[in-house]
Amino acid sequence: MFDKIINKNDFTSLIKDGMVIMVGGFLGCGTPETLIDLVLASGAKNLTLICNDTSFVDRGVGRLVAAKQAAKVITSHIGTNPETGKQMVEGTLNVELVPQGTLAERIRCAGAGLGGVLTPTGVGTVVEEGKQKITVDGHEYLLELPLRADLAIINGSSVDKAGNVVYNATTRNFNPLMAMAASVVVVEAEKLVEPGALMPELVMTPGPLVTHIFKSEKR
Amino acid sequence: MIEDIELAKNIIAKRIAREFKNNQLVNLGIGLPTMVANHIPQGVNVILQSENGMIGMGPAPEPGKENPEVTNAGGAMVTILPHGCYFDSATSFALIRGKHVEYTVLGALEVDQEGSLASWIIPGKKVPGMGGAMDLVVGAKNVIVSTLHTERGKPKILKKCRLPLTARHVVNMIVTELGVFRVTPGGLALIEINKDTTIDEIRANTEADFIVSDNLKTMEV
């Protein structure tokens, strides 16, 4: 009825060189590892990755950085993946560091149809460079612009075939925000259930936001 | 000076833990700030936030009870207490920026007498990124810097930070193993002193100008 379930080949055909891809997860927690395997196998190059952190060399989105598939990363933290810093110093990877709360809001505002957000975070630091400052009620804010992607790959703990998603514990992090901010959204479903099996009150990402569902092969 | 670094860190953690009141929402950074949780006095119920998306964070799990879906902002496995809950990163930082978090405790590379903090980058050497630190210090109601008084003999409390800032004019309190400083509109004030040091020793190890409070107390640890 919903026809959202895709296989490996379907997913791989979505991946293109130079794409902007959002990847859910926080230091590897709540990250779609099987989809990342497939992006790795696709060999796609010059990707722009938007992710909270670049994880570790052998985990989550960090593996794509280690495989040199990214030309740019927009992220809040790279300290746990030495490969990110190395490629940045070598000049082969462009790293845009964004405060974590600002990163979340830039993604959220894109998904919410807003033209940006005003945040006090970063005022008086290098983060304000090149940004418009706006004063509201005597307080200075930076205008931070929306972040969108061609593709978001997210991780869902329980997903029904209509695309409704529930995230367990701290696996939620950036996943529901990214599910609103990309042209195509693929959720890696750890557990795939029939519509009606999830309590509607507890659904965290509404089904219509999810373009495709891929059954996880994570153990 | 207190030469034993572990002892020094415990003094700092113990002193900070005494700041909190019942039911306050508190965010503890990674490293020394995390140690504060071990010293919260009996009878004080502090609700710990982890900015990756939970409040009510509990201690590390017992062996065999680890759950990789319950992690803290440093990626380590933790537990959740019965009053806790989970949320997404936008909600987490709304709690932080929206002044709903009473205290944030974090470390420093440098902190200065104007309350500015540098904690996220040493250009050309170490570029880990700011993570959530910039939002935390701008948004929390009270910002406590926990730091050893010196690093390799060099003062960490400066007249003006030289490294790129995490934020300017945001720190309320600085706790070291030697004493407690409050950042006031008139400058830095030493309000508590460790019984094992002297004001002269603190002056010799502090670059910042500070006044000694008329009401100087012994640091209770």
XYZ file of C-alpha atoms in Angstrom, chain A residues 13-180:
168
model
C 20.985 4.035 -7.380
C 20.089 7.073 -5.237
C 23.753 7.872 -4.510
C 25.468 10.366 -6.821
C 28.885 12.032 -6.809
C 28.832 15.518 -5.270
C 25.619 14.959 -3.324
C 24.808 16.660 -0.036
C 24.007 13.903 2.461
C 22.804 14.255 6.045
C 23.725 11.346 8.290
C 21.951 10.827 11.626
C 23.812 9.774 14.756
C 25.833 11.053 17.664
C 29.312 9.556 17.991
C 27.964 6.519 16.198
C 24.873 6.101 18.401
C 21.743 6.009 16.259
C 23.505 5.916 12.923
C 22.424 3.906 9.831
C 25.448 1.601 9.542
C 24.067 -0.598 6.743
C 23.253 2.412 4.559
C 26.744 3.738 5.235
C 28.134 0.358 4.077
C 26.245 0.900 0.812
C 27.459 4.490 0.352
C 30.983 3.143 0.890
C 30.432 0.363 -1.654
C 29.029 2.863 -4.175
C 32.396 4.625 -4.225
C 30.632 8.001 -4.609
C 33.050 10.923 -4.401
C 33.032 14.620 -3.495
C 30.189 14.227 -1.052
C 29.170 16.976 1.323
C 28.316 15.364 4.644
C 26.186 17.046 7.293
C 26.463 15.257 10.621
C 26.748 16.068 14.313
C 30.301 14.737 14.498
C 32.604 12.693 12.300
C 32.399 9.754 14.703
C 35.352 7.367 14.608
C 37.422 6.080 11.663
C 35.723 2.686 11.867
C 32.221 3.696 12.899
C 29.249 5.514 11.398
C 29.797 8.497 9.143
C 33.470 8.477 10.142
C 34.008 5.584 7.745
C 33.001 7.764 4.779
C 35.534 10.391 5.835
C 38.230 7.735 6.273
C 37.456 6.410 2.766
C 38.019 9.940 1.405
C 34.550 10.092 -0.121
C 33.816 13.558 1.273
C 34.956 16.913 -0.090
C 33.217 18.825 2.680
C 31.846 18.152 6.139
C 29.504 20.428 8.080
C 29.695 19.286 11.690
C 30.136 20.333 15.323
C 32.951 18.020 16.388
C 35.784 16.169 14.657
C 37.988 15.331 17.650
C 37.224 11.607 17.785
C 38.174 10.971 14.147
C 41.839 11.805 13.486
C 41.285 11.252 9.758
C 39.032 14.341 9.531
C 41.687 16.611 11.036
C 44.402 15.051 8.889
C 42.528 15.591 5.615
C 41.614 19.122 6.749
C 45.296 19.969 7.350
C 46.279 18.359 4.028
C 43.702 20.595 2.351
C 41.699 17.759 0.781
C 38.670 18.140 3.066
C 36.783 21.345 3.740
C 35.487 21.323 7.331
C 32.820 23.793 8.452
C 32.564 23.682 12.227
C 29.166 24.704 13.549
C 28.104 24.900 17.213
C 25.977 21.844 17.948
C 22.818 23.723 18.894
C 23.177 25.919 15.825
C 23.638 22.863 13.612
C 20.438 21.363 15.016
C 18.500 24.587 14.453
C 19.874 25.156 10.926
C 18.612 21.698 9.977
C 15.333 22.100 11.868
C 14.588 25.501 10.332
C 15.207 24.169 6.819
C 12.742 21.382 7.479
C 10.262 23.790 9.031
C 10.248 26.139 6.059
C 11.932 29.020 7.872
C 14.465 31.386 6.362
C 16.937 31.042 9.211
C 17.304 31.334 12.959
C 18.660 34.043 15.265
C 20.965 32.650 17.919
C 23.160 34.268 20.563
C 25.594 31.349 20.234
C 28.870 32.364 18.619
C 28.559 36.134 19.087
C 32.033 37.518 19.812
C 33.791 34.407 18.461
C 35.151 33.259 15.087
C 31.727 31.734 14.422
C 30.277 35.202 13.738
C 32.664 35.875 10.833
C 30.802 36.711 7.632
C 27.384 36.475 9.281
C 24.709 39.098 9.626
C 24.137 40.338 13.186
C 20.674 41.372 14.218
C 19.723 43.107 17.463
C 16.388 42.224 19.023
C 15.304 43.903 22.279
C 18.875 45.009 22.891
C 20.376 41.516 22.458
C 22.744 40.619 19.635
C 22.069 37.496 17.565
C 23.683 35.842 14.564
C 21.519 35.052 11.573
C 22.161 31.376 10.847
C 20.891 30.036 7.552
C 18.978 26.818 6.801
C 20.837 23.622 5.921
C 19.218 21.284 3.424
C 20.384 18.074 1.798
C 19.726 16.022 -1.315
C 19.532 12.907 0.822
C 19.157 12.153 4.518
C 20.059 8.713 5.818
C 18.690 8.133 9.276
C 18.340 5.295 11.751
C 14.986 4.184 13.146
C 14.590 1.731 16.008
C 11.031 0.766 15.084
C 9.547 1.759 11.748
C 6.170 0.868 10.334
C 5.596 0.336 6.629
C 3.954 3.779 6.380
C 7.273 5.321 7.453
C 6.366 6.280 11.020
C 9.492 6.139 13.147
C 10.255 5.605 16.842
C 13.792 6.123 18.085
C 15.047 4.302 21.169
C 16.820 6.207 23.948
C 19.635 8.477 22.773
C 19.578 7.124 19.204
C 17.118 9.935 18.401
C 19.582 12.891 18.381
C 19.662 14.466 14.873
C 17.593 11.769 13.111
C 14.112 13.384 13.318
C 15.522 16.812 12.377
C 17.249 15.437 9.284
C 14.084 13.571 8.312
C 12.506 16.982 7.646
